[in-house]
């Protein structure tokens, strides 16, 4: 599964304003409760390719107050779905209902950016992709690190054989959860693994494909009496490789220690932390590709523009030019099937 690098993608897309305002893509958002919603509002309002029309808050339990909503036009669901000039809908509702709103948007003839994880019903997700394909539309999933340059470089080193025969991927994604977020995630058997593990399963599938076996270990070790799976491990098995993904909900500085490590017979590549500045450590027995033998610390370029800009830049290219998405529905279905399996929800 070869992917375009961010640099090649950025070279093919424009970050400069279009010559005519009416060439901008009209986009609206459904929902405000997802943890990525605020950043995506900022991205869509900033990117010159888009005309951000407004937001629908279809459910009363989703946020409406805050700096990010200043100057926003509030729309009804029907206003978004029935407006043929709106080409793209970003779905940022709670996990339990995001798939339903994505279905409504596709049925209305819209391209969709659907935030992760895409519900908990694999059959409905498969049907959503099928309906989008029938209408020549694209459903783009919002996995966070698809355009992370350090992760891309590590995966490239593995894919091109520079690390030798890759036998192990290890990754961690700790996150300190507050009471409200714990309460929402406790509705799902997979808990924190359901919410955060999907990102790293997406990276594993990008490199290795579909696992031959996927096992999840779901523990509740926190003090809160909410039953949340808050200390989790996912193990993916392949013919000649293993993937280990760990996460907990009570590491006070968890984001500083998140890592992704790929080990092969010629060495390893380590990304840590995930946040900018993007750093990659490579340690090779023998020089390979652009890397010398021995240890080396690299700082990689960061995507230009707002957070989540690369996702929406690619979507603009898809809508305008009929470009092929970097990630296929088949890839996304493997990720979701694997996620639900390790969460005991499949």
GROMACS .gro file of C-alpha atoms in nm:
model
  346
    1UNK     CA    1   0.000   0.000   0.000
    2UNK     CA    2   0.215   0.284  -0.121
    3UNK     CA    3   0.125   0.635  -0.013
    4UNK     CA    4   0.223   0.975  -0.141
    5UNK     CA    5   0.446   1.166   0.097
    6UNK     CA    6   0.322   1.495   0.234
    7UNK     CA    7   0.588   1.682   0.037
    8UNK     CA    8   0.466   1.542  -0.296
    9UNK     CA    9   0.106   1.605  -0.194
   10UNK     CA   10   0.180   1.964  -0.093
   11UNK     CA   11   0.359   2.021  -0.420
   12UNK     CA   12   0.049   1.918  -0.614
   13UNK     CA   13  -0.191   2.132  -0.410
   14UNK     CA   14  -0.211   2.507  -0.369
   15UNK     CA   15  -0.204   2.693  -0.040
   16UNK     CA   16  -0.254   3.026  -0.218
   17UNK     CA   17  -0.597   3.188  -0.270
   18UNK     CA   18  -0.780   3.096  -0.587
   19UNK     CA   19  -0.816   3.358  -0.859
   20UNK     CA   20  -1.193   3.366  -0.822
   21UNK     CA   21  -1.387   3.340  -0.498
   22UNK     CA   22  -1.657   3.126  -0.655
   23UNK     CA   23  -1.406   2.844  -0.712
   24UNK     CA   24  -1.389   2.781  -0.338
   25UNK     CA   25  -1.551   2.461  -0.211
   26UNK     CA   26  -1.848   2.523   0.014
   27UNK     CA   27  -1.823   2.314   0.329
   28UNK     CA   28  -2.034   2.275   0.642
   29UNK     CA   29  -1.990   2.085   0.967
   30UNK     CA   30  -2.231   1.855   1.148
   31UNK     CA   31  -2.164   1.827   1.520
   32UNK     CA   32  -1.921   1.995   1.759
   33UNK     CA   33  -1.848   1.729   2.023
   34UNK     CA   34  -1.552   1.548   1.869
   35UNK     CA   35  -1.213   1.632   2.018
   36UNK     CA   36  -1.087   1.739   1.674
   37UNK     CA   37  -1.383   1.964   1.592
   38UNK     CA   38  -1.235   2.295   1.706
   39UNK     CA   39  -0.911   2.246   1.513
   40UNK     CA   40  -1.103   2.148   1.202
   41UNK     CA   41  -1.325   2.455   1.225
   42UNK     CA   42  -1.010   2.669   1.235
   43UNK     CA   43  -0.858   2.480   0.942
   44UNK     CA   44  -1.165   2.508   0.720
   45UNK     CA   45  -1.202   2.880   0.797
   46UNK     CA   46  -0.836   2.944   0.718
   47UNK     CA   47  -0.773   2.733   0.409
   48UNK     CA   48  -0.827   2.942   0.092
   49UNK     CA   49  -0.971   2.644  -0.095
   50UNK     CA   50  -1.283   2.647   0.124
   51UNK     CA   51  -1.584   2.864   0.196
   52UNK     CA   52  -1.694   2.759   0.545
   53UNK     CA   53  -2.073   2.795   0.539
   54UNK     CA   54  -2.155   2.707   0.900
   55UNK     CA   55  -2.227   2.440   1.158
   56UNK     CA   56  -2.524   2.226   1.247
   57UNK     CA   57  -2.552   2.125   1.613
   58UNK     CA   58  -2.816   1.854   1.577
   59UNK     CA   59  -2.793   1.727   1.934
   60UNK     CA   60  -2.836   1.941   2.244
   61UNK     CA   61  -2.557   1.771   2.439
   62UNK     CA   62  -2.286   1.904   2.205
   63UNK     CA   63  -2.088   2.225   2.273
   64UNK     CA   64  -2.200   2.562   2.138
   65UNK     CA   65  -2.000   2.807   2.347
   66UNK     CA   66  -1.635   2.901   2.304
   67UNK     CA   67  -1.398   3.123   2.111
   68UNK     CA   68  -1.388   2.892   1.811
   69UNK     CA   69  -1.762   2.944   1.749
   70UNK     CA   70  -1.745   3.323   1.738
   71UNK     CA   71  -1.885   3.455   1.410
   72UNK     CA   72  -2.010   3.111   1.306
   73UNK     CA   73  -2.340   3.073   1.126
   74UNK     CA   74  -2.561   2.809   1.286
   75UNK     CA   75  -2.757   2.593   1.043
   76UNK     CA   76  -3.021   2.324   1.067
   77UNK     CA   77  -2.949   1.974   0.943
   78UNK     CA   78  -3.197   2.021   0.658
   79UNK     CA   79  -3.030   2.344   0.553
   80UNK     CA   80  -2.702   2.160   0.507
   81UNK     CA   81  -2.842   1.848   0.343
   82UNK     CA   82  -3.072   2.034   0.105
   83UNK     CA   83  -2.822   2.297  -0.006
   84UNK     CA   84  -2.678   2.162  -0.331
   85UNK     CA   85  -2.400   2.421  -0.329
   86UNK     CA   86  -2.247   2.254  -0.020
   87UNK     CA   87  -2.014   1.989  -0.158
   88UNK     CA   88  -1.834   1.871   0.156
   89UNK     CA   89  -1.965   1.793   0.504
   90UNK     CA   90  -1.732   1.736   0.801
   91UNK     CA   91  -1.893   1.508   1.061
   92UNK     CA   92  -1.766   1.588   1.413
   93UNK     CA   93  -2.040   1.446   1.636
   94UNK     CA   94  -2.007   1.198   1.921
   95UNK     CA   95  -1.886   0.849   1.825
   96UNK     CA   96  -2.222   0.684   1.893
   97UNK     CA   97  -2.394   0.878   1.614
   98UNK     CA   98  -2.128   1.000   1.369
   99UNK     CA   99  -2.193   0.717   1.124
  100UNK     CA  100  -2.564   0.806   1.102
  101UNK     CA  101  -2.493   1.167   1.006
  102UNK     CA  102  -2.234   1.055   0.751
  103UNK     CA  103  -2.499   0.832   0.594
  104UNK     CA  104  -2.739   1.127   0.567
  105UNK     CA  105  -2.471   1.344   0.407
  106UNK     CA  106  -2.379   1.083   0.146
  107UNK     CA  107  -2.746   1.019   0.069
  108UNK     CA  108  -2.775   1.394   0.005
  109UNK     CA  109  -2.491   1.376  -0.247
  110UNK     CA  110  -2.212   1.524  -0.033
  111UNK     CA  111  -1.846   1.435   0.000
  112UNK     CA  112  -1.776   1.355   0.365
  113UNK     CA  113  -1.489   1.399   0.607
  114UNK     CA  114  -1.579   1.157   0.888
  115UNK     CA  115  -1.383   1.177   1.209
  116UNK     CA  116  -1.249   0.869   1.381
  117UNK     CA  117  -1.349   0.610   1.484
  118UNK     CA  118  -1.629   0.576   1.228
  119UNK     CA  119  -1.896   0.429   1.455
  120UNK     CA  120  -1.901   0.074   1.581
  121UNK     CA  121  -2.096  -0.106   1.307
  122UNK     CA  122  -1.873  -0.249   1.036
  123UNK     CA  123  -2.162  -0.347   0.807
  124UNK     CA  124  -2.297   0.010   0.809
  125UNK     CA  125  -1.953   0.151   0.733
  126UNK     CA  126  -1.914  -0.090   0.442
  127UNK     CA  127  -2.257   0.014   0.311
  128UNK     CA  128  -2.161   0.381   0.348
  129UNK     CA  129  -1.852   0.333   0.133
  130UNK     CA  130  -2.055   0.140  -0.124
  131UNK     CA  131  -2.317   0.416  -0.150
  132UNK     CA  132  -2.048   0.682  -0.177
  133UNK     CA  133  -1.881   0.486  -0.456
  134UNK     CA  134  -2.215   0.449  -0.638
  135UNK     CA  135  -2.258   0.825  -0.630
  136UNK     CA  136  -1.891   0.887  -0.722
  137UNK     CA  137  -1.828   1.047  -0.384
  138UNK     CA  138  -1.549   0.999  -0.130
  139UNK     CA  139  -1.569   0.943   0.246
  140UNK     CA  140  -1.240   1.052   0.402
  141UNK     CA  141  -1.161   0.929   0.753
  142UNK     CA  142  -0.992   1.163   0.999
  143UNK     CA  143  -0.702   0.954   1.128
  144UNK     CA  144  -0.461   1.200   1.281
  145UNK     CA  145  -0.114   1.092   1.168
  146UNK     CA  146  -0.153   1.005   0.803
  147UNK     CA  147   0.043   1.318   0.709
  148UNK     CA  148   0.290   1.311   1.000
  149UNK     CA  149   0.626   1.348   0.822
  150UNK     CA  150   0.830   1.158   1.081
  151UNK     CA  151   0.587   0.865   1.079
  152UNK     CA  152   0.585   0.870   0.701
  153UNK     CA  153   0.964   0.859   0.696
  154UNK     CA  154   0.977   0.567   0.941
  155UNK     CA  155   0.722   0.370   0.738
  156UNK     CA  156   0.909   0.452   0.417
  157UNK     CA  157   1.232   0.317   0.569
  158UNK     CA  158   1.052  -0.006   0.659
  159UNK     CA  159   0.871  -0.039   0.328
  160UNK     CA  160   1.184   0.016   0.119
  161UNK     CA  161   1.388  -0.236   0.314
  162UNK     CA  162   1.628   0.013   0.470
  163UNK     CA  163   1.556  -0.134   0.814
  164UNK     CA  164   1.605  -0.488   0.682
  165UNK     CA  165   1.327  -0.739   0.744
  166UNK     CA  166   1.086  -0.558   0.977
  167UNK     CA  167   0.967  -0.788   1.253
  168UNK     CA  168   0.821  -0.553   1.516
  169UNK     CA  169   0.621  -0.234   1.552
  170UNK     CA  170   0.572  -0.094   1.901
  171UNK     CA  171   0.369   0.218   1.975
  172UNK     CA  172   0.214   0.400   2.268
  173UNK     CA  173  -0.061   0.663   2.289
  174UNK     CA  174  -0.130   0.751   2.651
  175UNK     CA  175  -0.389   1.021   2.718
  176UNK     CA  176  -0.503   1.173   3.048
  177UNK     CA  177  -0.884   1.163   3.050
  178UNK     CA  178  -1.119   1.381   3.254
  179UNK     CA  179  -1.452   1.262   3.399
  180UNK     CA  180  -1.669   1.376   3.107
  181UNK     CA  181  -1.456   1.207   2.842
  182UNK     CA  182  -1.429   0.892   3.053
  183UNK     CA  183  -1.808   0.881   3.082
  184UNK     CA  184  -1.854   0.900   2.704
  185UNK     CA  185  -1.593   0.635   2.625
  186UNK     CA  186  -1.724   0.398   2.894
  187UNK     CA  187  -2.026   0.342   2.666
  188UNK     CA  188  -1.798   0.141   2.437
  189UNK     CA  189  -1.647  -0.189   2.538
  190UNK     CA  190  -1.316  -0.091   2.380
  191UNK     CA  191  -1.288   0.227   2.588
  192UNK     CA  192  -0.963   0.413   2.529
  193UNK     CA  193  -0.849   0.153   2.277
  194UNK     CA  194  -1.158   0.231   2.068
  195UNK     CA  195  -1.090   0.606   2.071
  196UNK     CA  196  -0.711   0.628   2.045
  197UNK     CA  197  -0.591   0.287   1.931
  198UNK     CA  198  -0.751   0.336   1.591
  199UNK     CA  199  -0.484   0.592   1.497
  200UNK     CA  200  -0.201   0.345   1.544
  201UNK     CA  201  -0.387   0.051   1.393
  202UNK     CA  202  -0.423   0.275   1.087
  203UNK     CA  203  -0.041   0.314   1.078
  204UNK     CA  204   0.012  -0.060   1.123
  205UNK     CA  205  -0.227  -0.148   0.840
  206UNK     CA  206  -0.058   0.111   0.620
  207UNK     CA  207   0.270  -0.077   0.656
  208UNK     CA  208   0.177  -0.441   0.705
  209UNK     CA  209  -0.178  -0.474   0.568
  210UNK     CA  210  -0.443  -0.693   0.726
  211UNK     CA  211  -0.326  -0.889   1.032
  212UNK     CA  212  -0.366  -1.265   1.049
  213UNK     CA  213  -0.471  -1.232   1.414
  214UNK     CA  214  -0.574  -0.937   1.632
  215UNK     CA  215  -0.608  -0.955   2.010
  216UNK     CA  216  -0.704  -0.690   2.261
  217UNK     CA  217  -0.643  -0.674   2.636
  218UNK     CA  218  -0.890  -0.438   2.802
  219UNK     CA  219  -0.827  -0.348   3.167
  220UNK     CA  220  -0.991  -0.104   3.406
  221UNK     CA  221  -0.714   0.006   3.642
  222UNK     CA  222  -0.809   0.367   3.715
  223UNK     CA  223  -0.967   0.490   4.039
  224UNK     CA  224  -1.294   0.605   3.880
  225UNK     CA  225  -1.579   0.356   3.925
  226UNK     CA  226  -1.693   0.386   3.563
  227UNK     CA  227  -1.577   0.052   3.422
  228UNK     CA  228  -1.386   0.227   3.143
  229UNK     CA  229  -1.122   0.018   2.966
  230UNK     CA  230  -0.845   0.262   3.056
  231UNK     CA  231  -0.530   0.047   3.044
  232UNK     CA  232  -0.518  -0.139   2.714
  233UNK     CA  233  -0.296  -0.342   2.486
  234UNK     CA  234  -0.357  -0.446   2.125
  235UNK     CA  235  -0.147  -0.716   1.961
  236UNK     CA  236  -0.159  -0.763   1.583
  237UNK     CA  237   0.008  -1.069   1.434
  238UNK     CA  238   0.143  -1.103   1.082
  239UNK     CA  239   0.326  -1.383   0.906
  240UNK     CA  240   0.669  -1.247   1.003
  241UNK     CA  241   0.596  -0.950   1.226
  242UNK     CA  242   0.421  -0.839   1.543
  243UNK     CA  243   0.258  -0.509   1.640
  244UNK     CA  244   0.215  -0.401   2.003
  245UNK     CA  245   0.004  -0.091   2.082
  246UNK     CA  246  -0.036   0.027   2.442
  247UNK     CA  247  -0.237   0.310   2.598
  248UNK     CA  248  -0.352   0.430   2.937
  249UNK     CA  249  -0.586   0.707   3.054
  250UNK     CA  250  -0.394   0.823   3.363
  251UNK     CA  251  -0.042   0.919   3.251
  252UNK     CA  252  -0.020   1.287   3.354
  253UNK     CA  253   0.230   1.373   3.078
  254UNK     CA  254   0.136   1.095   2.839
  255UNK     CA  255   0.162   1.301   2.523
  256UNK     CA  256   0.534   1.357   2.587
  257UNK     CA  257   0.606   0.985   2.588
  258UNK     CA  258   0.404   0.869   2.290
  259UNK     CA  259   0.623   0.681   2.045
  260UNK     CA  260   0.621   0.467   1.734
  261UNK     CA  261   0.913   0.229   1.681
  262UNK     CA  262   0.985   0.002   1.386
  263UNK     CA  263   1.252  -0.266   1.428
  264UNK     CA  264   1.415  -0.468   1.153
  265UNK     CA  265   1.717  -0.688   1.099
  266UNK     CA  266   1.924  -0.385   0.990
  267UNK     CA  267   1.812  -0.147   1.265
  268UNK     CA  268   1.526   0.063   1.392
  269UNK     CA  269   1.340   0.390   1.338
  270UNK     CA  270   1.185   0.574   1.634
  271UNK     CA  271   0.934   0.861   1.629
  272UNK     CA  272   0.900   1.036   1.967
  273UNK     CA  273   0.705   1.238   2.063
  274UNK     CA  274   0.425   1.277   1.808
  275UNK     CA  275   0.391   1.653   1.858
  276UNK     CA  276   0.600   1.909   1.668
  277UNK     CA  277   0.886   1.949   1.617
  278UNK     CA  278   0.881   1.614   1.436
  279UNK     CA  279   1.182   1.402   1.531
  280UNK     CA  280   1.302   1.071   1.389
  281UNK     CA  281   1.583   0.863   1.540
  282UNK     CA  282   1.740   0.602   1.311
  283UNK     CA  283   2.000   0.344   1.417
  284UNK     CA  284   2.127   0.114   1.140
  285UNK     CA  285   2.383  -0.165   1.127
  286UNK     CA  286   2.459  -0.086   0.762
  287UNK     CA  287   2.393   0.236   0.572
  288UNK     CA  288   2.076   0.219   0.364
  289UNK     CA  289   1.878   0.467   0.157
  290UNK     CA  290   1.949   0.821   0.281
  291UNK     CA  291   2.066   0.697   0.623
  292UNK     CA  292   2.422   0.629   0.737
  293UNK     CA  293   2.528   0.344   0.962
  294UNK     CA  294   2.493   0.405   1.334
  295UNK     CA  295   2.273   0.641   1.533
  296UNK     CA  296   2.132   0.962   1.385
  297UNK     CA  297   1.877   1.215   1.507
  298UNK     CA  298   1.671   1.391   1.241
  299UNK     CA  299   1.426   1.679   1.255
  300UNK     CA  300   1.173   1.656   0.972
  301UNK     CA  301   0.971   1.935   0.812
  302UNK     CA  302   0.623   1.989   0.945
  303UNK     CA  303   0.316   2.026   0.721
  304UNK     CA  304   0.250   2.389   0.636
  305UNK     CA  305  -0.076   2.559   0.723
  306UNK     CA  306  -0.326   2.473   0.996
  307UNK     CA  307  -0.355   2.145   1.183
  308UNK     CA  308  -0.557   1.898   0.969
  309UNK     CA  309  -0.486   2.117   0.668
  310UNK     CA  310  -0.331   1.829   0.468
  311UNK     CA  311  -0.651   1.622   0.502
  312UNK     CA  312  -0.865   1.900   0.362
  313UNK     CA  313  -0.606   1.995   0.098
  314UNK     CA  314  -0.626   1.640  -0.036
  315UNK     CA  315  -1.005   1.647  -0.023
  316UNK     CA  316  -1.008   1.969  -0.227
  317UNK     CA  317  -0.791   1.793  -0.486
  318UNK     CA  318  -1.033   1.498  -0.488
  319UNK     CA  319  -1.344   1.715  -0.529
  320UNK     CA  320  -1.200   1.950  -0.790
  321UNK     CA  321  -0.977   1.721  -0.994
  322UNK     CA  322  -1.114   1.373  -0.932
  323UNK     CA  323  -0.788   1.273  -0.763
  324UNK     CA  324  -0.762   0.926  -0.613
  325UNK     CA  325  -0.763   0.928  -0.230
  326UNK     CA  326  -0.438   0.826  -0.063
  327UNK     CA  327  -0.633   0.575   0.146
  328UNK     CA  328  -0.888   0.344  -0.010
  329UNK     CA  329  -1.216   0.221   0.140
  330UNK     CA  330  -1.057  -0.124   0.152
  331UNK     CA  331  -0.779   0.009   0.374
  332UNK     CA  332  -1.026   0.189   0.600
  333UNK     CA  333  -1.243  -0.121   0.636
  334UNK     CA  334  -0.941  -0.330   0.738
  335UNK     CA  335  -0.856  -0.071   1.002
  336UNK     CA  336  -1.211  -0.066   1.135
  337UNK     CA  337  -1.248  -0.445   1.132
  338UNK     CA  338  -0.920  -0.479   1.322
  339UNK     CA  339  -1.019  -0.208   1.570
  340UNK     CA  340  -1.354  -0.367   1.648
  341UNK     CA  341  -1.189  -0.707   1.685
  342UNK     CA  342  -0.930  -0.594   1.942
  343UNK     CA  343  -1.204  -0.399   2.125
  344UNK     CA  344  -1.425  -0.706   2.150
  345UNK     CA  345  -1.690  -0.520   1.950
  346UNK     CA  346  -1.669  -0.712   1.623
   0.00000   0.00000   0.00000
